[in-house]
Coordinates of C-alpha atoms in Angstrom, one line a residue:
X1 CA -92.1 -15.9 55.1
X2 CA -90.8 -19.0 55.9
X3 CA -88.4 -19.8 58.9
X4 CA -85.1 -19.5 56.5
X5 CA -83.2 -18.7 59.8
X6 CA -83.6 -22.1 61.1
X7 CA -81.5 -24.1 57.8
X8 CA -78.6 -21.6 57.8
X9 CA -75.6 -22.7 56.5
X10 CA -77.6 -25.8 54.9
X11 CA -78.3 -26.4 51.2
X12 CA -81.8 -25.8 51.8
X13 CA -80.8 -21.9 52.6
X14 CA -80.1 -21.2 48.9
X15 CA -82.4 -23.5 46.9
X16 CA -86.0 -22.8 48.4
X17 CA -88.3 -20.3 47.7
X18 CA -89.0 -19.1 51.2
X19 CA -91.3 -16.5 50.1
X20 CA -94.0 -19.5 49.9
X21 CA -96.1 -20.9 53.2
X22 CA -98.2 -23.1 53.8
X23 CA -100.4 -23.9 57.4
X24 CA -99.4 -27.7 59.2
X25 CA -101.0 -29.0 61.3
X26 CA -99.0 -32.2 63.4
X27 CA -99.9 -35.3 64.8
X28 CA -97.8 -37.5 67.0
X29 CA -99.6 -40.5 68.1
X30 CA -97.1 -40.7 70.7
X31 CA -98.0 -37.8 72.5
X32 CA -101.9 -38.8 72.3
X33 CA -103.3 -40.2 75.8
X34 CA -105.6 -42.7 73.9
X35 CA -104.9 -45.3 76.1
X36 CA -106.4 -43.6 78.9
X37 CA -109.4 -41.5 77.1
X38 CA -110.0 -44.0 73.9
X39 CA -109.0 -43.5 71.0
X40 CA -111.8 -41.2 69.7
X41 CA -111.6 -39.0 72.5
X42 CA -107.7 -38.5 72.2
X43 CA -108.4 -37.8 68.1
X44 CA -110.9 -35.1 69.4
X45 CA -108.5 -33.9 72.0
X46 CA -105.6 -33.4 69.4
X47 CA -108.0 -31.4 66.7
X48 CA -109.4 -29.4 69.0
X49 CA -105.5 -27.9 69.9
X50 CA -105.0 -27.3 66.7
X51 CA -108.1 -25.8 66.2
X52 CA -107.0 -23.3 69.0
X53 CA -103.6 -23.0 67.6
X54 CA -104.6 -21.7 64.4
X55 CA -107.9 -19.9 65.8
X56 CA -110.8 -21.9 64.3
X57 CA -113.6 -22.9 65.6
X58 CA -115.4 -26.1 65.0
X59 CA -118.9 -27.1 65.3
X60 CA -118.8 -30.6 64.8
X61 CA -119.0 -32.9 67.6
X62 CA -116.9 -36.5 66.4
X63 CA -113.2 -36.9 65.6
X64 CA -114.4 -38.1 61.5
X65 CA -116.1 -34.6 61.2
X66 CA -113.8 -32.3 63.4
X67 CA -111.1 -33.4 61.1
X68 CA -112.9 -32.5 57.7
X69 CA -114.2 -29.5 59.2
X70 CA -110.4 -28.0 60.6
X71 CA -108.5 -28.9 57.0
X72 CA -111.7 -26.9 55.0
X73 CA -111.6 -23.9 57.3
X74 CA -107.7 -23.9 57.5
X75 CA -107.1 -24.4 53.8
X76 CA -109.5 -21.3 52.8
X77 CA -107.9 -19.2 55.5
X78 CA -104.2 -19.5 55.0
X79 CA -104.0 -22.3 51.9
X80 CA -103.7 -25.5 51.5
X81 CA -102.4 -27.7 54.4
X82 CA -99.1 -29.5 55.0
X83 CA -100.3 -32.5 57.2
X84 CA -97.9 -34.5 59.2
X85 CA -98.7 -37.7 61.3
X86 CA -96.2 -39.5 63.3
X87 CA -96.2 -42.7 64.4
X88 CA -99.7 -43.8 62.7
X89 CA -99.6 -47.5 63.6
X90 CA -98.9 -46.5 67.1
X91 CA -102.7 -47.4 68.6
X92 CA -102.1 -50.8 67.0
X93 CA -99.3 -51.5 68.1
X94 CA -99.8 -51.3 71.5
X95 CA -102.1 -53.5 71.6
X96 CA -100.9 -56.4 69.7
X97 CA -100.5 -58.7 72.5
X98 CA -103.3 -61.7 72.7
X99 CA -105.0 -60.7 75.4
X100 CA -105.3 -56.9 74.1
X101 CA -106.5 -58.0 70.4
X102 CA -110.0 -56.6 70.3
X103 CA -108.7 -53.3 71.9
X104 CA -106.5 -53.7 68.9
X105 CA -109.1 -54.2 66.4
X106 CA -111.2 -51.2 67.5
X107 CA -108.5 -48.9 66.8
X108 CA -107.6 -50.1 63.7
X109 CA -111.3 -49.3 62.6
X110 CA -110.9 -45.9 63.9
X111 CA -107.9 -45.1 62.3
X112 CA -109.3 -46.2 59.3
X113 CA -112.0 -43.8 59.4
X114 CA -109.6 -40.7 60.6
X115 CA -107.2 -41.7 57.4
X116 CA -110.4 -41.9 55.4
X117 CA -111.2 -38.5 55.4
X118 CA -108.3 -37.7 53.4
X119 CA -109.8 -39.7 50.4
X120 CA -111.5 -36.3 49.5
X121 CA -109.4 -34.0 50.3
X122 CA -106.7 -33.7 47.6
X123 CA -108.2 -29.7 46.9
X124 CA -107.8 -29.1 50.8
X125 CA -103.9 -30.6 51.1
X126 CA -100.8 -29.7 49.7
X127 CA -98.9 -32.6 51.1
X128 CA -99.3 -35.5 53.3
X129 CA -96.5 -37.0 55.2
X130 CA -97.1 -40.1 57.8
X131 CA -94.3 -42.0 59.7
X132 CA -94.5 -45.2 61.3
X133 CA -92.7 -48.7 62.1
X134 CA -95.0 -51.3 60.5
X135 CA -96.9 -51.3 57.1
X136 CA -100.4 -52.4 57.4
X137 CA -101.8 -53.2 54.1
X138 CA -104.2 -50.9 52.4
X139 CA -106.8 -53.4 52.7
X140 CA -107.1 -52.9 56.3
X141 CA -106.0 -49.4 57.5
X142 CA -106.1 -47.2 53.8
X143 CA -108.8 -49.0 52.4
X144 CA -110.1 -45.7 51.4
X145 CA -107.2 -44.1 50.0
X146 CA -105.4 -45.3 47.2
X147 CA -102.5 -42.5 45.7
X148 CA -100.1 -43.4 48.8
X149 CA -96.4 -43.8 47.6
X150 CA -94.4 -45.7 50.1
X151 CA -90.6 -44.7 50.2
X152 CA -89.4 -47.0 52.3
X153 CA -87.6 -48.9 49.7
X154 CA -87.0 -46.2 47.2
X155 CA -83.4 -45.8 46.9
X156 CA -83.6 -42.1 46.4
X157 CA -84.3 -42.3 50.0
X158 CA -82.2 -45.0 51.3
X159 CA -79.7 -42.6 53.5
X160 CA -82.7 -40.2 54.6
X161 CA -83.6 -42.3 58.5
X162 CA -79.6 -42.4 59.3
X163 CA -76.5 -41.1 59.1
X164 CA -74.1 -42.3 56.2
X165 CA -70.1 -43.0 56.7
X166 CA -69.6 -39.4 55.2
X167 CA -71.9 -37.4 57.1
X168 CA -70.9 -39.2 60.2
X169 CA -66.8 -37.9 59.8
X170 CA -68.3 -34.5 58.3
X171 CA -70.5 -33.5 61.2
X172 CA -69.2 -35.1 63.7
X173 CA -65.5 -34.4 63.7
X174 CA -65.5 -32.7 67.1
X175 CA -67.2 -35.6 68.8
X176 CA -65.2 -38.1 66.9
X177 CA -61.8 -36.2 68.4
X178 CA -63.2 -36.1 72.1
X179 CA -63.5 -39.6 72.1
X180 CA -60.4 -40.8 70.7
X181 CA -58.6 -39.1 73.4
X182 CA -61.5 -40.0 76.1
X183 CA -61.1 -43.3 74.9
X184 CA -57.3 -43.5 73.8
X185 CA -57.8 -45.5 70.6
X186 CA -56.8 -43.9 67.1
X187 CA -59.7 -42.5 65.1
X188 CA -59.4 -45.2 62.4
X189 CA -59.7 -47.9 65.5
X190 CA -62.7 -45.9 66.5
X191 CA -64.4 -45.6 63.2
X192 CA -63.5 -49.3 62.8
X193 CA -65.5 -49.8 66.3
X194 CA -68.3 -47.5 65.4
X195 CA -69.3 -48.8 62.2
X196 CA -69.6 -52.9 63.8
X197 CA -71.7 -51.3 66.6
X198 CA -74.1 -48.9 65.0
X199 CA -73.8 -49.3 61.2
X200 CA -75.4 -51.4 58.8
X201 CA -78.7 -50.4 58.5
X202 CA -79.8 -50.4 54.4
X203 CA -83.2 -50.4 52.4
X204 CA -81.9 -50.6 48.7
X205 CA -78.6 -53.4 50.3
X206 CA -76.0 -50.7 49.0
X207 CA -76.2 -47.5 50.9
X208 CA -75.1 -48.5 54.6
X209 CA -76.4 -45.4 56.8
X210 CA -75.5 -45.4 61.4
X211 CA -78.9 -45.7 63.8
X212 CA -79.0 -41.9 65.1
X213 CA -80.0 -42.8 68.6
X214 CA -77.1 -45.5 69.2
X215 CA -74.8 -43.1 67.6
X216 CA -75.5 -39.8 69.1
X217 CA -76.0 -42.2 72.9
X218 CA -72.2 -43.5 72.1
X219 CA -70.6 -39.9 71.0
X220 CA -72.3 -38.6 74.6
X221 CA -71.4 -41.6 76.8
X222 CA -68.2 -42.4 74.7
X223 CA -68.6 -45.8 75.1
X224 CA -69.7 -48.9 73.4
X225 CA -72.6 -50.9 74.1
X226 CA -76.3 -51.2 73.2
X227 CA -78.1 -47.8 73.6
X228 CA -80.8 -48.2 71.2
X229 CA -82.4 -51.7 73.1
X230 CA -82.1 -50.5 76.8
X231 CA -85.3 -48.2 75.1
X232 CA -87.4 -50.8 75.6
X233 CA -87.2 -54.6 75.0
X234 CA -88.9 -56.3 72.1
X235 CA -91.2 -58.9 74.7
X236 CA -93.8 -59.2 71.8
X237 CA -91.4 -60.3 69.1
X238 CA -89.9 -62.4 71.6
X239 CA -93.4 -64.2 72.1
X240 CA -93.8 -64.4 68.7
X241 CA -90.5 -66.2 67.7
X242 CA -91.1 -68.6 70.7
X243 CA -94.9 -69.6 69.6
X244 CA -93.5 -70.5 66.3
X245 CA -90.2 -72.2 67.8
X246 CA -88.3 -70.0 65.3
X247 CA -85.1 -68.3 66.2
X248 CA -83.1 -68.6 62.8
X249 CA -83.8 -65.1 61.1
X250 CA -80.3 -64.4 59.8
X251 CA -80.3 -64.4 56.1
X252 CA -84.0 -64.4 55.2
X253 CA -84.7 -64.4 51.5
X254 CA -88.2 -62.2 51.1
X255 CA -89.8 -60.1 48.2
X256 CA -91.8 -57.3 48.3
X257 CA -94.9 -59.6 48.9
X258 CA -93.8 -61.0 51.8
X259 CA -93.2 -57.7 53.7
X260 CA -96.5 -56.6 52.5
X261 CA -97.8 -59.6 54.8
X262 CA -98.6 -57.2 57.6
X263 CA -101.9 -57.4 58.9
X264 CA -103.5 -57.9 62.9
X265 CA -105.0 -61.5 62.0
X266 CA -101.6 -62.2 59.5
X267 CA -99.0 -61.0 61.3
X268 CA -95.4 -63.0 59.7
X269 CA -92.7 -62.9 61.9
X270 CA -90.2 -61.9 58.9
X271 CA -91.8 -58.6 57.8
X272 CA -92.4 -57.7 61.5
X273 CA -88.8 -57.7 62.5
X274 CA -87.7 -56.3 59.2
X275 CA -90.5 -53.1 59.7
X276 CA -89.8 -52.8 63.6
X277 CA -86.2 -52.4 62.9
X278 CA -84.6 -55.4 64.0
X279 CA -83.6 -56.9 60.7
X280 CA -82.2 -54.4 58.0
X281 CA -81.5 -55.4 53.9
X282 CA -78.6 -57.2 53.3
X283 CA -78.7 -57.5 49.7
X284 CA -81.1 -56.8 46.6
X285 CA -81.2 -58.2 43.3
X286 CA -83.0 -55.3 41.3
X287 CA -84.2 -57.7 38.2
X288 CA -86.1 -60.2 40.4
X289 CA -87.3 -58.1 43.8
X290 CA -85.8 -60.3 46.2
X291 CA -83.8 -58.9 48.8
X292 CA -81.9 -60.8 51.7
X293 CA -82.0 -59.5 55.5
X294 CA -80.1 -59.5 58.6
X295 CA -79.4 -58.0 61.8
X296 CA -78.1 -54.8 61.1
X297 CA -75.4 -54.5 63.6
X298 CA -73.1 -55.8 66.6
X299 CA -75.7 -53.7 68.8
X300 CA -78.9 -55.8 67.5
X301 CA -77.3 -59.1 66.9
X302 CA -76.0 -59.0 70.9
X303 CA -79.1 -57.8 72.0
X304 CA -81.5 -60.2 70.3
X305 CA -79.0 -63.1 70.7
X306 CA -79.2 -62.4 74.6
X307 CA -83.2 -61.8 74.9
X308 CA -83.6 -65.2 73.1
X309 CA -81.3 -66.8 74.9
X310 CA -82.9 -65.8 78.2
X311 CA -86.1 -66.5 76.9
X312 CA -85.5 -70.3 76.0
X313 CA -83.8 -70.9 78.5
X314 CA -85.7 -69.9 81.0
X315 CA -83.9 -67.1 82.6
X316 CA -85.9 -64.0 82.9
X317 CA -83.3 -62.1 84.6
X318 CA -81.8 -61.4 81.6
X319 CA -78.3 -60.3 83.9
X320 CA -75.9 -63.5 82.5
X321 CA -76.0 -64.6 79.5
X322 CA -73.4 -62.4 77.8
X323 CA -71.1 -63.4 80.3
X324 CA -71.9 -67.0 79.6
X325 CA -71.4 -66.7 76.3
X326 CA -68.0 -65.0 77.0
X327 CA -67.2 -67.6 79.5
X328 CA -67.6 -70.0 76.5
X329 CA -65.4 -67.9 74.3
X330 CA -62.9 -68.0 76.8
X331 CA -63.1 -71.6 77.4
X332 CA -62.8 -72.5 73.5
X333 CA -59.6 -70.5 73.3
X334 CA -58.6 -71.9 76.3
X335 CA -58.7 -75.2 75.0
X336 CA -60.9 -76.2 77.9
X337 CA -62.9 -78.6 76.6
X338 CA -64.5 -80.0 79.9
X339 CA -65.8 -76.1 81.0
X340 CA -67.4 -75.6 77.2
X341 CA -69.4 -79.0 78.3
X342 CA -69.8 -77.9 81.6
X343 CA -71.2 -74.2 80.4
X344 CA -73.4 -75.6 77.9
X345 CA -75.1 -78.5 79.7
X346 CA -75.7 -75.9 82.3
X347 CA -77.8 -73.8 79.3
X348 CA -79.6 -77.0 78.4
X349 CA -80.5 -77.9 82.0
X350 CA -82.1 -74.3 82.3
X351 CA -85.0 -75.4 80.0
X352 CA -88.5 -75.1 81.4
X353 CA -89.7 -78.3 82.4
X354 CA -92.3 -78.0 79.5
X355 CA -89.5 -78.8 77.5
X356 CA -89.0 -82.1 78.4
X357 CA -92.5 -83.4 79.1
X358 CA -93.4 -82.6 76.1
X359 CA -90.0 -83.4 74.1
X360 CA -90.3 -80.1 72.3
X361 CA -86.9 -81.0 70.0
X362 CA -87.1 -77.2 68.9
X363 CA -86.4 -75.2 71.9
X364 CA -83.4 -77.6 72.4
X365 CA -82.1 -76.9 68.7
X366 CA -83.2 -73.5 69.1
X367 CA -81.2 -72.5 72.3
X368 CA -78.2 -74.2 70.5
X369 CA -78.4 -72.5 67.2
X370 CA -78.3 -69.1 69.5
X371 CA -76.0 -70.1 71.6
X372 CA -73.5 -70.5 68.7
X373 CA -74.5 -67.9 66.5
X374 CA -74.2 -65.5 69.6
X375 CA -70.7 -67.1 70.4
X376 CA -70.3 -66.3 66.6
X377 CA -70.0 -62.4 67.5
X378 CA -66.1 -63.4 69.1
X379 CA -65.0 -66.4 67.1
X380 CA -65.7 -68.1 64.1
X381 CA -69.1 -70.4 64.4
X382 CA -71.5 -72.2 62.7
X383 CA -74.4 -74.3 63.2
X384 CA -76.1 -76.6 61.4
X385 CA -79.5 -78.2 62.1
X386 CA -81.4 -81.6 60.8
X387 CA -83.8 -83.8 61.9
X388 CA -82.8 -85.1 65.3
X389 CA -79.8 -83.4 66.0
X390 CA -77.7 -80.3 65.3
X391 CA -74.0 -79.8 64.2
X392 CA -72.4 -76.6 65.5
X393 CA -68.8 -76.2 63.9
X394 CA -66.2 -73.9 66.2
X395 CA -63.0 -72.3 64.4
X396 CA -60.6 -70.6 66.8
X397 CA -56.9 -69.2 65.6
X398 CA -56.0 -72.5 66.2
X399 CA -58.4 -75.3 66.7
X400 CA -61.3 -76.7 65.1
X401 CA -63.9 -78.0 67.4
X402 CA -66.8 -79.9 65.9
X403 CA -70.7 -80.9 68.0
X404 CA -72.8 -83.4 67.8
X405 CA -76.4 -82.7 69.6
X406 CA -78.7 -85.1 69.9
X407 CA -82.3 -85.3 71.3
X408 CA -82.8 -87.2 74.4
X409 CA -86.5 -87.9 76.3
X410 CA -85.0 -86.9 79.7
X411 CA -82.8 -84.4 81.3
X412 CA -80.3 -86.5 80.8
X413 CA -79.5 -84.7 77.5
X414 CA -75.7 -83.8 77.0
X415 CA -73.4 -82.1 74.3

């Protein structure tokens, strides 16, 4: 029988025939110690404790063979197999970096095979389920399998990674009570709070669903701030967006084409951030395919605003730039016009030497364009950017403020 104890009380109870099993066999990528034994060896490793689990034993020797070998014995001892892969990019993606590319390569070509075996295997499998942050094309990681659906558009699934307004009130209420009184704010400020924080995340640009680890970090620290980042900072995108001199992502108009540009020697910096979570879709016009992304939420936009910064600017620290920024805030509202000048030639003097050598006009228009956008989270702000200079356009409750940048050959450079 299957484990109906484990969904009671959930839909699932009532409306599955529990009378019907099938064996599984799981594999998290995560868990694997492939960067220590090889990939191979790490493959063989994992099949050969599920072999043990479900008391088989297999008399092939490599990871391509073992793998045939466990799903035909399996399947004609207890039926056909539920298979389950998490993370299946993971191998590539930890190598990505320049200096780790042919490492990279390898196991691609591995992976490849190991997903190959399923090609022939449709009597052997009753399903086939594989989770991951990037979509490689088929081309060059399911070359040899071609009756994959991906769902992560489909908007019969769009609420299934997050929590949605509804659920969040439903499930949560307890949690949601604690921290109104921890925090003393009424639960519509809260909500309010909750949903410019964590919400925002969308794959069909209609249904709006919460990141489960920032929300389930703030409901259990009861406070606001970035949970999901402090996991681990995004240093390769961060390369990335610098090689290109590229910083504007906000509002990108792509198609399904474009996000299916995802390959080791093609890697576009759209579809990256847009697979690796850091932009979400915005919008989505249904007759022509093209959807419009964004940051999802107060908790990325900050975040990404304040690694960029740092990067450009040549502060690796990564301790002061919010506070900058909020200095700058302060200063507009203030009416201080000779500390905003002060804060943000201080920015522009930061620049690596590189910078002005080689009169690289972009890192200077880049660092503004963040600066602005990030100072964007507090007040109204725009910038604008054309050859030469860059307009940045401040609106507080009272005052207009308009910028003029221009490029200048030496460090002598001044708002």
């Amino acid at each position: 029988m299957g484990n109906k104890a484990v969904f009671e009380g959930l839909w699932i109870e009532n409306n599955w025939d529990w009378s019907k099993t099938n064996p599984v066999i799981h594999f998290s990528f995560d868990d694997m110690s492939y960067k220590q034994l090889g990939l191979e060896a790490a493959i063989v490793n994992e099949l050969g404790r599920w072999a043990k689990h479900h008391k088989i034993r297999l008399t092939k020797t490599d990871y391509k063979s073992q793998f045939k070998e466990i799903l035909e014995k399996l399947s004609k001892k207890r039926g056909k197999v539920i298979l389950l892969i998490d993370e299946y990019d993971k191998p590539i993606l930890d190598f990505l970096e320049k200096d780790e590319i042919e490492q990279c390569k390898i196991n691609r070509d591995v992976l490849r095979e190991f997903y190959g075996v399923l090609k022939n295997s449709d009597e052997l499998i009753e399903l086939v389920f594989i989770t991951g942050i990037s979509k490689f094309s088929k081309v060059s990681l399911f070359s040899h399998l071609n009756n994959l659906d991906d769902i992560t558009l489909k908007p019969k699934y769009a609420a299934l990674a997050g929590y949605t307004q509804a659920e969040l009130e439903l499930y949560f209420d307890d949690y949601l009570t604690s921290c109104t009184e921890r925090m003393q704010i009424s639960r519509e400020t809260l909500l309010a709070q909750m949903k410019i924080w964590y919400n925002g995340y969308s794959w069909d640009g209609q249904t709006l669903v919460y990141n489960p680890f920032g929300t389930l970090n703030f409901l259990s620290n009861q406070a606001f701030f970035n949970h999901w980042f402090s996991t681990g900072s995004p240093n390769f995108l961060i390369k990335k967006m610098r090689s290109m001199t590229f910083y504007d992502v906000e509002n990108s108009v792509v198609n399904n084409r474009i996000l299916d540009k995802y390959d080791i020697d093609n890697l576009s910096l759209i579809p990256l951030l847009f697979q690796t979570g850091y932009l979400t879709v915005k919008s989505m016009d249904i007759m022509t395919g093209e959807m419009v992304l964004d940051y999802p939420n107060k908790e990325v936009r900050e975040s990404m605003y304040e690694f960029l910064i740092d990067d450009v600017s040549n502060n690796p620290q990564r301790v002061h730039t919010g506070l900058t920024i909020m200095d700058l805030n302060r200063a507009f509202v203030a009416k201080d016009l000779e500390k905003v000048k002060n804060i943000l030639n201080s920015l522009l003097a930061d620049l690596p030497d590189e910078a002005f050598l080689k009169q690289t006009e972009g890192l200077f228009h880049g660092l503004i364009h963040l600066v602005f956008s990030y100072l964007g989270v507090f007040v109204n702000s725009e910038v604008h950017s054309s050859r030469g200079h860059a307009d940045a356009v401040v609106q507080t409750q009272t005052d207009v403020y308009i910028f003029e940048f221009k490029f200048n050959k030496n460090r002598s450079t001044r708002a």
